[in-house]
PDB file of C-alpha atoms and ligand atoms in Angstrom:
ATOM      1  CA  MET A 185     117.792  73.507 103.903  1.00 39.00           C
ATOM      2  CA  ARG A 186     114.397  74.115 102.456  1.00 41.00           C
ATOM      3  CA  LYS A 187     112.631  71.255 100.782  1.00 39.00           C
ATOM      4  CA  LYS A 188     109.343  72.902 100.116  1.00 37.00           C
ATOM      5  CA  SER A 189     109.557  72.767  96.352  1.00 38.00           C
ATOM      6  CA  ARG A 190     108.794  69.054  96.512  1.00 34.00           C
ATOM      7  CA  TRP A 191     105.371  69.904  97.794  1.00 34.00           C
ATOM      8  CA  LEU A 192     104.546  72.837  95.684  1.00 34.00           C
ATOM      9  CA  ARG A 193     102.023  72.259  93.029  1.00 34.00           C
ATOM     10  CA  VAL A 194     103.511  73.476  89.800  1.00 30.00           C
ATOM     11  CA  ALA A 195     100.226  74.214  88.175  1.00 30.00           C
ATOM     12  CA  ILE A 196      98.668  76.950  90.230  1.00 32.00           C
ATOM     13  CA  ALA A 197      95.564  78.114  88.442  1.00 30.00           C
ATOM     14  CA  ALA A 198      96.554  81.188  86.529  1.00 31.00           C
ATOM     15  CA  ALA A 199      93.207  82.879  86.990  1.00 31.00           C
ATOM     16  CA  VAL A 200      94.602  86.159  88.167  1.00 32.00           C
ATOM     17  CA  MET A 201      95.690  89.287  86.467  1.00 34.00           C
ATOM     18  CA  SER A 202      99.299  90.372  86.487  1.00 35.00           C
ATOM     19  CA  SER A 203     100.304  92.225  89.583  1.00 35.00           C
ATOM     20  CA  MET A 204      99.163  95.741  90.088  1.00 35.00           C
ATOM     21  CA  MET A 205     101.063  98.659  91.421  1.00 35.00           C
ATOM     22  CA  VAL A 206      99.357 101.766  92.681  1.00 37.00           C
ATOM     23  CA  LEU A 207      96.498 102.167  90.307  1.00 38.00           C
ATOM     24  CA  ALA A 208      95.587 105.341  91.731  1.00 36.00           C
ATOM     25  CA  ALA A 209      94.700 108.762  90.888  1.00 37.00           C
ATOM     26  CA  CYS A 210      97.000 110.028  93.580  1.00 39.00           C
ATOM     27  CA  GLY A 211      96.042 113.650  93.245  1.00 37.00           C
ATOM     28  CA  GLU A 212      92.680 113.223  94.927  1.00 40.00           C
ATOM     29  CA  THR A 213      93.558 114.503  98.348  1.00 44.00           C
ATOM     30  CA  GLY A 214      90.869 115.604 100.739  1.00 43.00           C
ATOM     31  CA  GLY A 215      87.805 115.801  98.508  1.00 44.00           C
ATOM     32  CA  GLU A 216      85.595 112.893  99.404  1.00 45.00           C
ATOM     33  CA  SER A 217      87.213 112.337 102.789  1.00 43.00           C
ATOM     34  CA  GLN A 218      85.562 115.494 104.065  1.00 45.00           C
ATOM     35  CA  ALA A 219      82.167 113.797 103.734  1.00 46.00           C
ATOM     36  CA  GLY A 220      82.454 111.123 106.478  1.00 53.00           C
ATOM     37  CA  GLU A 221      82.683 113.348 109.566  1.00 75.00           C
ATOM     38  CA  GLY A 222      86.115 114.421 108.487  1.00 88.00           C
ATOM     39  CA  LYS A 223      87.545 110.929 108.722  1.00 97.00           C
ATOM     40  CA  LEU A 224      89.408 109.272 105.901  1.00 98.00           C
ATOM     41  CA  LYS A 225      87.344 106.226 104.940  1.00 98.00           C
ATOM     42  CA  ILE A 226      89.606 103.280 104.192  1.00 98.00           C
ATOM     43  CA  THR A 227      88.502  99.868 102.949  1.00 98.00           C
ATOM     44  CA  THR A 228      91.036  97.037 103.027  1.00 98.00           C
ATOM     45  CA  THR A 229      90.954  93.464 101.820  1.00 98.00           C
ATOM     46  CA  THR A 230      92.593  91.467 104.651  1.00 98.00           C
ATOM     47  CA  GLY A 231      92.261  91.986 108.387  1.00 98.00           C
ATOM     48  CA  MET A 232      96.021  92.352 108.769  1.00 98.00           C
ATOM     49  CA  ILE A 233      96.022  95.406 106.501  1.00 98.00           C
ATOM     50  CA  ALA A 234      92.975  96.833 108.309  1.00 98.00           C
ATOM     51  CA  ASP A 235      94.791  96.472 111.623  1.00 98.00           C
ATOM     52  CA  ALA A 236      97.890  98.295 110.357  1.00 98.00           C
ATOM     53  CA  ALA A 237      95.733 101.061 108.842  1.00 98.00           C
ATOM     54  CA  ARG A 238      93.955 101.545 112.200  1.00 98.00           C
ATOM     55  CA  GLU A 239      97.260 101.671 114.075  1.00 98.00           C
ATOM     56  CA  VAL A 240      98.746 104.245 111.709  1.00 98.00           C
ATOM     57  CA  GLY A 241      95.538 106.206 111.105  1.00 98.00           C
ATOM     58  CA  GLY A 242      94.236 106.358 114.666  1.00 98.00           C
ATOM     59  CA  GLU A 243      91.313 108.725 115.159  1.00 97.00           C
ATOM     60  CA  HIS A 244      91.611 110.240 111.688  1.00 98.00           C
ATOM     61  CA  VAL A 245      90.505 107.139 109.828  1.00 98.00           C
ATOM     62  CA  GLU A 246      87.513 104.858 109.641  1.00 98.00           C
ATOM     63  CA  VAL A 247      88.700 101.426 108.493  1.00 98.00           C
ATOM     64  CA  THR A 248      86.614  98.587 107.105  1.00 97.00           C
ATOM     65  CA  GLY A 249      88.262  95.217 106.456  1.00 97.00           C
ATOM     66  CA  LEU A 250      86.365  93.040 103.982  1.00 97.00           C
ATOM     67  CA  MET A 251      87.845  89.663 104.926  1.00 97.00           C
ATOM     68  CA  GLY A 252      86.998  88.634 108.475  1.00 95.00           C
ATOM     69  CA  PRO A 253      88.146  85.734 110.659  1.00 95.00           C
ATOM     70  CA  GLY A 254      88.425  82.361 108.906  1.00 93.00           C
ATOM     71  CA  VAL A 255      88.211  83.874 105.434  1.00 94.00           C
ATOM     72  CA  ASP A 256      90.515  82.546 102.702  1.00 93.00           C
ATOM     73  CA  PRO A 257      91.671  85.515 100.578  1.00 95.00           C
ATOM     74  CA  HIS A 258      92.819  83.345  97.668  1.00 92.00           C
ATOM     75  CA  LEU A 259      89.270  82.192  97.015  1.00 93.00           C
ATOM     76  CA  TYR A 260      87.405  85.261  98.241  1.00 95.00           C
ATOM     77  CA  LYS A 261      84.863  86.819  95.928  1.00 94.00           C
ATOM     78  CA  ALA A 262      83.542  90.287  96.674  1.00 94.00           C
ATOM     79  CA  SER A 263      79.844  90.413  97.594  1.00 94.00           C
ATOM     80  CA  GLN A 264      77.492  93.221  96.616  1.00 95.00           C
ATOM     81  CA  GLY A 265      77.954  94.611 100.123  1.00 96.00           C
ATOM     82  CA  ASP A 266      81.727  94.590  99.667  1.00 96.00           C
ATOM     83  CA  ILE A 267      81.477  96.450  96.390  1.00 95.00           C
ATOM     84  CA  LYS A 268      79.460  99.100  98.175  1.00 95.00           C
ATOM     85  CA  LYS A 269      82.149  99.386 100.869  1.00 96.00           C
ATOM     86  CA  LEU A 270      84.772  99.757  98.157  1.00 97.00           C
ATOM     87  CA  GLU A 271      82.723 102.394  96.381  1.00 95.00           C
ATOM     88  CA  GLN A 272      82.186 104.370  99.580  1.00 96.00           C
ATOM     89  CA  ALA A 273      85.867 104.407 100.536  1.00 98.00           C
ATOM     90  CA  ASP A 274      88.214 107.351 100.022  1.00 98.00           C
ATOM     91  CA  LEU A 275      91.154 104.976  99.853  1.00 98.00           C
ATOM     92  CA  ILE A 276      91.503 101.238  99.249  1.00 98.00           C
ATOM     93  CA  LEU A 277      94.424  99.159 100.522  1.00 98.00           C
ATOM     94  CA  TYR A 278      95.136  95.634  99.317  1.00 98.00           C
ATOM     95  CA  ASN A 279      97.954  93.104  99.614  1.00 98.00           C
ATOM     96  CA  GLY A 280      98.550  92.292  95.959  1.00 96.00           C
ATOM     97  CA  LEU A 281     101.052  89.694  94.702  1.00 95.00           C
ATOM     98  CA  HIS A 282      97.983  87.680  93.629  1.00 93.00           C
ATOM     99  CA  LEU A 283      96.740  87.175  97.206  1.00 95.00           C
ATOM    100  CA  GLU A 284      93.284  88.509  96.347  1.00 96.00           C
ATOM    101  CA  GLY A 285      93.153  86.445  93.175  1.00 90.00           C
ATOM    102  CA  LYS A 286      89.435  86.672  92.546  1.00 90.00           C
ATOM    103  CA  MET A 287      89.149  90.365  93.344  1.00 93.00           C
ATOM    104  CA  SER A 288      91.723  91.664  90.869  1.00 87.00           C
ATOM    105  CA  ASP A 289      89.226  92.850  88.265  1.00 90.00           C
ATOM    106  CA  ILE A 290      87.167  94.773  90.818  1.00 94.00           C
ATOM    107  CA  LEU A 291      90.256  96.458  92.285  1.00 95.00           C
ATOM    108  CA  ILE A 292      91.453  97.478  88.832  1.00 91.00           C
ATOM    109  CA  ASN A 293      88.066  98.895  87.984  1.00 93.00           C
ATOM    110  CA  ILE A 294      87.681 100.865  91.189  1.00 95.00           C
ATOM    111  CA  GLY A 295      91.249 102.146  90.799  1.00 95.00           C
ATOM    112  CA  LYS A 296      90.065 104.167  87.820  1.00 95.00           C
ATOM    113  CA  SER A 297      88.066 106.459  90.090  1.00 95.00           C
ATOM    114  CA  LYS A 298      89.909 106.550  93.435  1.00 96.00           C
ATOM    115  CA  PRO A 299      93.259 105.736  95.067  1.00 97.00           C
ATOM    116  CA  VAL A 300      93.848 101.992  95.332  1.00 98.00           C
ATOM    117  CA  ALA A 301      97.224 101.112  96.847  1.00 98.00           C
ATOM    118  CA  GLN A 302      99.077  97.818  96.952  1.00 97.00           C
ATOM    119  CA  VAL A 303     100.681  97.789 100.403  1.00 98.00           C
ATOM    120  CA  THR A 304     103.476  95.382  99.389  1.00 98.00           C
ATOM    121  CA  LYS A 305     104.674  97.601  96.532  1.00 97.00           C
ATOM    122  CA  ASP A 306     107.776  98.928  98.312  1.00 98.00           C
ATOM    123  CA  ILE A 307     109.221  95.539  99.219  1.00 98.00           C
ATOM    124  CA  PRO A 308     112.145  95.164  96.804  1.00 97.00           C
ATOM    125  CA  GLU A 309     111.704  92.335  94.322  1.00 95.00           C
ATOM    126  CA  SER A 310     114.953  90.803  95.540  1.00 96.00           C
ATOM    127  CA  GLU A 311     113.358  90.269  98.974  1.00 97.00           C
ATOM    128  CA  LEU A 312     110.322  88.433  97.636  1.00 97.00           C
ATOM    129  CA  LEU A 313     110.294  84.647  97.602  1.00 96.00           C
ATOM    130  CA  MET A 314     109.728  83.380  94.100  1.00 94.00           C
ATOM    131  CA  VAL A 315     107.626  80.269  93.777  1.00 88.00           C
ATOM    132  CA  PRO A 316     106.640  78.130  90.781  1.00 81.00           C
ATOM    133  CA  TYR A 317     103.547  79.440  89.023  1.00 77.00           C
ATOM    134  CA  GLY A 318     102.559  77.573  85.901  1.00 75.00           C
ATOM    135  CA  ASP A 319     105.607  77.627  83.665  1.00 82.00           C
ATOM    136  CA  SER A 320     107.054  80.686  85.307  1.00 87.00           C
ATOM    137  CA  GLN A 321     107.561  82.066  88.796  1.00 90.00           C
ATOM    138  CA  GLU A 322     105.535  84.415  90.921  1.00 92.00           C
ATOM    139  CA  ALA A 323     106.154  86.163  94.219  1.00 95.00           C
ATOM    140  CA  ASP A 324     104.787  84.536  97.375  1.00 95.00           C
ATOM    141  CA  PRO A 325     102.137  86.961  98.719  1.00 96.00           C
ATOM    142  CA  HIS A 326     102.304  85.946 102.430  1.00 97.00           C
ATOM    143  CA  VAL A 327     104.731  88.712 103.416  1.00 98.00           C
ATOM    144  CA  TRP A 328     103.057  89.449 106.791  1.00 98.00           C
ATOM    145  CA  PHE A 329     104.765  86.439 108.355  1.00 97.00           C
ATOM    146  CA  ASP A 330     108.138  88.139 108.243  1.00 98.00           C
ATOM    147  CA  VAL A 331     107.553  90.944 110.717  1.00 98.00           C
ATOM    148  CA  ALA A 332     110.458  92.903 109.197  1.00 98.00           C
ATOM    149  CA  LYS A 333     108.618  92.924 105.874  1.00 98.00           C
ATOM    150  CA  TRP A 334     105.409  93.972 107.606  1.00 98.00           C
ATOM    151  CA  ILE A 335     107.300  96.953 109.030  1.00 98.00           C
ATOM    152  CA  ARG A 336     108.014  98.000 105.452  1.00 98.00           C
ATOM    153  CA  VAL A 337     104.325  97.542 104.625  1.00 98.00           C
ATOM    154  CA  THR A 338     103.429  99.724 107.617  1.00 98.00           C
ATOM    155  CA  ASP A 339     105.721 102.399 106.205  1.00 98.00           C
ATOM    156  CA  THR A 340     103.961 102.200 102.855  1.00 98.00           C
ATOM    157  CA  ILE A 341     100.606 102.561 104.607  1.00 98.00           C
ATOM    158  CA  ARG A 342     101.952 105.618 106.447  1.00 98.00           C
ATOM    159  CA  ASN A 343     103.049 107.253 103.187  1.00 98.00           C
ATOM    160  CA  THR A 344      99.763 106.396 101.512  1.00 98.00           C
ATOM    161  CA  LEU A 345      97.714 107.936 104.336  1.00 98.00           C
ATOM    162  CA  ILE A 346      99.852 111.083 104.298  1.00 98.00           C
ATOM    163  CA  GLU A 347      99.352 111.395 100.567  1.00 98.00           C
ATOM    164  CA  ALA A 348      95.587 110.981 100.899  1.00 97.00           C
ATOM    165  CA  ASP A 349      95.250 113.218 103.954  1.00 97.00           C
ATOM    166  CA  PRO A 350      98.275 115.525 104.322  1.00 98.00           C
ATOM    167  CA  ASP A 351      96.601 117.633 107.037  1.00 97.00           C
ATOM    168  CA  HIS A 352      97.353 114.894 109.568  1.00 98.00           C
ATOM    169  CA  THR A 353     100.903 114.135 108.498  1.00 98.00           C
ATOM    170  CA  GLU A 354     102.351 114.636 111.960  1.00 98.00           C
ATOM    171  CA  ASP A 355      99.922 112.240 113.641  1.00 98.00           C
ATOM    172  CA  TYR A 356     100.378 109.599 110.967  1.00 98.00           C
ATOM    173  CA  ASN A 357     104.146 109.803 111.393  1.00 98.00           C
ATOM    174  CA  GLN A 358     103.928 109.568 115.160  1.00 98.00           C
ATOM    175  CA  GLN A 359     101.479 106.658 115.150  1.00 98.00           C
ATOM    176  CA  ALA A 360     103.421 104.752 112.494  1.00 98.00           C
ATOM    177  CA  ASP A 361     106.676 105.195 114.431  1.00 98.00           C
ATOM    178  CA  ALA A 362     105.054 103.936 117.631  1.00 98.00           C
ATOM    179  CA  TYR A 363     103.585 100.878 115.886  1.00 98.00           C
ATOM    180  CA  ILE A 364     106.860 100.106 114.139  1.00 98.00           C
ATOM    181  CA  THR A 365     108.639 100.139 117.514  1.00 98.00           C
ATOM    182  CA  GLU A 366     106.174  97.485 118.708  1.00 98.00           C
ATOM    183  CA  LEU A 367     106.737  95.461 115.550  1.00 98.00           C
ATOM    184  CA  GLU A 368     110.504  95.591 115.992  1.00 98.00           C
ATOM    185  CA  ALA A 369     110.113  94.130 119.468  1.00 98.00           C
ATOM    186  CA  LEU A 370     107.794  91.456 118.057  1.00 98.00           C
ATOM    187  CA  HIS A 371     110.357  90.523 115.395  1.00 98.00           C
ATOM    188  CA  GLU A 372     113.004  90.014 118.093  1.00 98.00           C
ATOM    189  CA  GLU A 373     110.629  87.999 120.245  1.00 98.00           C
ATOM    190  CA  VAL A 374     109.674  85.629 117.406  1.00 98.00           C
ATOM    191  CA  SER A 375     113.342  85.153 116.447  1.00 98.00           C
ATOM    192  CA  LYS A 376     114.267  84.185 119.992  1.00 98.00           C
ATOM    193  CA  SER A 377     111.280  81.882 120.504  1.00 98.00           C
ATOM    194  CA  ILE A 378     111.757  79.905 117.297  1.00 98.00           C
ATOM    195  CA  ALA A 379     115.498  79.596 117.955  1.00 98.00           C
ATOM    196  CA  SER A 380     114.626  77.861 121.240  1.00 98.00           C
ATOM    197  CA  ILE A 381     113.268  74.846 119.315  1.00 97.00           C
ATOM    198  CA  PRO A 382     116.017  72.208 118.841  1.00 95.00           C
ATOM    199  CA  GLU A 383     117.264  72.434 115.265  1.00 93.00           C
ATOM    200  CA  ALA A 384     116.246  68.903 114.278  1.00 91.00           C
ATOM    201  CA  SER A 385     112.639  69.626 115.310  1.00 93.00           C
ATOM    202  CA  ARG A 386     112.456  72.984 113.602  1.00 95.00           C
ATOM    203  CA  VAL A 387     110.080  71.893 110.835  1.00 95.00           C
ATOM    204  CA  LEU A 388     106.714  73.554 110.301  1.00 96.00           C
ATOM    205  CA  VAL A 389     104.207  71.410 108.403  1.00 95.00           C
ATOM    206  CA  THR A 390     100.977  73.178 107.443  1.00 93.00           C
ATOM    207  CA  ALA A 391      98.016  72.812 105.095  1.00 88.00           C
ATOM    208  CA  HIS A 392      99.116  75.414 102.555  1.00 85.00           C
ATOM    209  CA  ASP A 393     102.369  77.182 101.876  1.00 87.00           C
ATOM    210  CA  ALA A 394     101.655  80.391 103.766  1.00 92.00           C
ATOM    211  CA  PHE A 395     104.742  80.300 105.961  1.00 95.00           C
ATOM    212  CA  GLY A 396     107.601  80.619 103.479  1.00 95.00           C
ATOM    213  CA  TYR A 397     108.626  84.076 104.710  1.00 97.00           C
ATOM    214  CA  PHE A 398     108.211  82.975 108.310  1.00 98.00           C
ATOM    215  CA  GLY A 399     110.587  80.079 107.630  1.00 97.00           C
ATOM    216  CA  GLN A 400     113.108  82.299 105.911  1.00 97.00           C
ATOM    217  CA  ALA A 401     113.030  85.028 108.540  1.00 98.00           C
ATOM    218  CA  TYR A 402     113.093  82.821 111.623  1.00 98.00           C
ATOM    219  CA  ASN A 403     115.112  79.872 110.391  1.00 97.00           C
ATOM    220  CA  ILE A 404     112.570  77.077 110.438  1.00 97.00           C
ATOM    221  CA  GLU A 405     111.978  74.641 107.589  1.00 95.00           C
ATOM    222  CA  VAL A 406     108.484  74.914 106.122  1.00 94.00           C
ATOM    223  CA  LEU A 407     106.420  72.344 104.262  1.00 91.00           C
ATOM    224  CA  GLY A 408     102.882  72.819 103.019  1.00 88.00           C
ATOM    225  CA  LEU A 409     100.577  70.233 101.536  1.00 86.00           C
ATOM    226  CA  GLN A 410      98.994  72.672  99.161  1.00 79.00           C
ATOM    227  CA  GLY A 411     100.720  75.352  97.115  1.00 75.00           C
ATOM    228  CA  ILE A 412     101.065  79.048  97.760  1.00 70.00           C
ATOM    229  CA  SER A 413      97.459  79.619  96.753  1.00 78.00           C
ATOM    230  CA  THR A 414      94.664  77.481  98.109  1.00 79.00           C
ATOM    231  CA  SER A 415      93.186  77.518  94.601  1.00 75.00           C
ATOM    232  CA  ALA A 416      95.819  74.937  93.626  1.00 74.00           C
ATOM    233  CA  GLU A 417      94.682  71.367  93.951  1.00 74.00           C
ATOM    234  CA  TYR A 418      96.623  68.731  95.771  1.00 78.00           C
ATOM    235  CA  GLY A 419      96.540  65.042  94.946  1.00 78.00           C
ATOM    236  CA  ALA A 420      96.962  61.639  96.548  1.00 79.00           C
ATOM    237  CA  ASN A 421     100.662  61.880  95.734  1.00 82.00           C
ATOM    238  CA  ASP A 422     101.141  65.000  97.803  1.00 84.00           C
ATOM    239  CA  VAL A 423      99.316  63.392 100.703  1.00 86.00           C
ATOM    240  CA  SER A 424     101.440  60.235 100.669  1.00 89.00           C
ATOM    241  CA  GLU A 425     104.695  62.165 100.149  1.00 90.00           C
ATOM    242  CA  LEU A 426     103.967  64.403 103.093  1.00 91.00           C
ATOM    243  CA  ARG A 427     102.929  61.407 105.228  1.00 92.00           C
ATOM    244  CA  ASP A 428     106.194  59.620 104.388  1.00 93.00           C
ATOM    245  CA  PHE A 429     108.173  62.762 105.172  1.00 92.00           C
ATOM    246  CA  LEU A 430     106.584  62.895 108.638  1.00 93.00           C
ATOM    247  CA  VAL A 431     107.334  59.227 109.260  1.00 94.00           C
ATOM    248  CA  ASP A 432     110.900  59.329 107.902  1.00 93.00           C
ATOM    249  CA  ASN A 433     111.836  62.479 109.778  1.00 91.00           C
ATOM    250  CA  LYS A 434     109.944  61.597 112.984  1.00 92.00           C
ATOM    251  CA  ILE A 435     108.091  64.903 112.897  1.00 93.00           C
ATOM    252  CA  LYS A 436     106.117  65.308 116.143  1.00 93.00           C
ATOM    253  CA  ALA A 437     103.405  67.727 115.104  1.00 96.00           C
ATOM    254  CA  VAL A 438     101.666  69.336 112.160  1.00 96.00           C
ATOM    255  CA  PHE A 439      99.416  72.391 112.149  1.00 96.00           C
ATOM    256  CA  VAL A 440      95.992  73.273 110.817  1.00 94.00           C
ATOM    257  CA  GLU A 441      95.015  76.755 109.664  1.00 92.00           C
ATOM    258  CA  SER A 442      92.021  78.844 110.669  1.00 89.00           C
ATOM    259  CA  SER A 443      91.092  79.673 107.075  1.00 86.00           C
ATOM    260  CA  ILE A 444      91.398  76.130 105.631  1.00 86.00           C
ATOM    261  CA  SER A 445      89.508  72.895 106.298  1.00 86.00           C
ATOM    262  CA  PRO A 446      91.556  70.615 108.582  1.00 90.00           C
ATOM    263  CA  LYS A 447      90.455  67.428 106.774  1.00 90.00           C
ATOM    264  CA  ALA A 448      93.582  66.902 104.672  1.00 87.00           C
ATOM    265  CA  MET A 449      95.932  67.318 107.619  1.00 91.00           C
ATOM    266  CA  GLU A 450      93.807  64.931 109.704  1.00 92.00           C
ATOM    267  CA  ALA A 451      94.069  62.336 106.938  1.00 90.00           C
ATOM    268  CA  ILE A 452      97.848  62.718 106.863  1.00 92.00           C
ATOM    269  CA  VAL A 453      98.089  62.296 110.628  1.00 94.00           C
ATOM    270  CA  ALA A 454      95.951  59.143 110.396  1.00 94.00           C
ATOM    271  CA  GLY A 455      98.158  57.852 107.549  1.00 94.00           C
ATOM    272  CA  ALA A 456     101.333  58.359 109.567  1.00 95.00           C
ATOM    273  CA  GLU A 457      99.763  56.543 112.497  1.00 95.00           C
ATOM    274  CA  GLU A 458      98.971  53.564 110.272  1.00 95.00           C
ATOM    275  CA  LYS A 459     102.670  53.456 109.467  1.00 95.00           C
ATOM    276  CA  GLY A 460     103.481  53.371 113.160  1.00 95.00           C
ATOM    277  CA  HIS A 461     104.465  57.001 113.709  1.00 95.00           C
ATOM    278  CA  ALA A 462     102.408  59.164 116.034  1.00 95.00           C
ATOM    279  CA  VAL A 463     101.982  62.760 114.889  1.00 95.00           C
ATOM    280  CA  SER A 464      99.761  65.219 116.682  1.00 95.00           C
ATOM    281  CA  ILE A 465      97.892  68.224 115.407  1.00 95.00           C
ATOM    282  CA  GLY A 466     100.009  70.851 117.131  1.00 95.00           C
ATOM    283  CA  GLY A 467      97.274  73.435 117.069  1.00 96.00           C
ATOM    284  CA  GLN A 468      95.588  75.934 114.816  1.00 95.00           C
ATOM    285  CA  LEU A 469      97.596  78.703 113.190  1.00 96.00           C
ATOM    286  CA  TYR A 470      96.236  81.934 111.818  1.00 96.00           C
ATOM    287  CA  SER A 471      97.626  82.023 108.315  1.00 94.00           C
ATOM    288  CA  ASP A 472      95.669  84.198 105.899  1.00 95.00           C
ATOM    289  CA  ALA A 473      93.129  85.635 108.351  1.00 96.00           C
ATOM    290  CA  MET A 474      93.315  86.869 111.930  1.00 96.00           C
ATOM    291  CA  GLY A 475      91.247  85.671 114.902  1.00 96.00           C
ATOM    292  CA  GLN A 476      87.925  87.019 116.159  1.00 96.00           C
ATOM    293  CA  GLU A 477      87.624  90.742 116.622  1.00 94.00           C
ATOM    294  CA  GLY A 478      88.033  91.769 120.247  1.00 95.00           C
ATOM    295  CA  THR A 479      90.396  88.882 121.052  1.00 96.00           C
ATOM    296  CA  GLU A 480      94.182  89.103 121.167  1.00 97.00           C
ATOM    297  CA  GLU A 481      94.426  86.976 118.019  1.00 97.00           C
ATOM    298  CA  GLY A 482      92.145  89.464 116.308  1.00 97.00           C
ATOM    299  CA  THR A 483      95.149  91.777 115.925  1.00 98.00           C
ATOM    300  CA  TYR A 484      98.235  91.290 113.783  1.00 98.00           C
ATOM    301  CA  ILE A 485     100.606  91.287 116.753  1.00 98.00           C
ATOM    302  CA  GLY A 486      98.362  88.875 118.672  1.00 98.00           C
ATOM    303  CA  MET A 487      98.099  86.533 115.696  1.00 98.00           C
ATOM    304  CA  VAL A 488     101.875  86.359 115.246  1.00 98.00           C
ATOM    305  CA  LYS A 489     102.346  85.768 118.978  1.00 98.00           C
ATOM    306  CA  HIS A 490      99.702  83.035 118.996  1.00 98.00           C
ATOM    307  CA  ASN A 491     101.285  81.267 116.036  1.00 97.00           C
ATOM    308  CA  THR A 492     104.764  81.446 117.513  1.00 98.00           C
ATOM    309  CA  LYS A 493     103.633  80.143 120.892  1.00 98.00           C
ATOM    310  CA  THR A 494     101.637  77.308 119.294  1.00 98.00           C
ATOM    311  CA  ILE A 495     104.589  76.260 117.117  1.00 97.00           C
ATOM    312  CA  VAL A 496     107.134  76.415 119.935  1.00 98.00           C
ATOM    313  CA  GLU A 497     104.944  74.473 122.386  1.00 97.00           C
ATOM    314  CA  ALA A 498     104.229  71.690 119.905  1.00 96.00           C
ATOM    315  CA  LEU A 499     107.755  71.235 118.564  1.00 95.00           C
ATOM    316  CA  LYS A 500     109.942  71.869 121.583  1.00 89.00           C
TER     317      LYS A 500
HETATM  318 ZN1   ZN B  72      97.599  81.789 101.591  1.00 80.64          ZN
END
């Protein structure tokens, strides 16, 4: 059973605009894309989306991801350089569901003059996890941690590229199919690995609630100190509740995230130790950003594999 709601901050700062669908002028095929040596210039927000766009687009696209390793998308503000990269793109891909909270206005604005696509738009509402958001509920944006949902996102990216650049339809279809085959294997692999953790130990404690879909898809309970967005504050109460949960349930390990300061989790580990229960930091997970470019963790598949391995080794 999931107990995460105890830890969710009810008052997530409502600083973001309501969710956007495709804002785009979809008719603009070709046109500008002819300028950059014939390649379709794509700018994405997160690295995960950039990776999928490269896999599907192959040699026909030139992809720039704005948010590099260690970057927290919830708090990210576009720099002047980023705005330039958005302006120069033929197509912009973003996650949506409030993930890029501070960039909403810019994306809406740019969507008036070129195609801007929300890659999560085809995930049916019934498959989104709803989480408390102020007085109402909002969808959890961290869909990439259920690989099956990321397959759907990959399909959306395929359709978006075909719409923007129909001349290369065949290649986009072929490359998307090949990538989706890899993702299907990954989904199986993660399922099997997580199932190998004894059920009583299958609890994933992290700094912020990025792993809700991971928990749902792979049957592991998930608790985060901070809410779905890192812009929510957490208080002394959350810290002591989480500490007591670790002590009461004899949880062996908790995890830090590459895009969030580890301080809070270190304090919780120290608190549990004071109460006579030893908890270790089980390792660093890539939650909202991938690893360094050129490393295995610098790809979506590598990041999911790294997380799964880290979780299994610490909890098994
Ligand atoms: Zn997050």
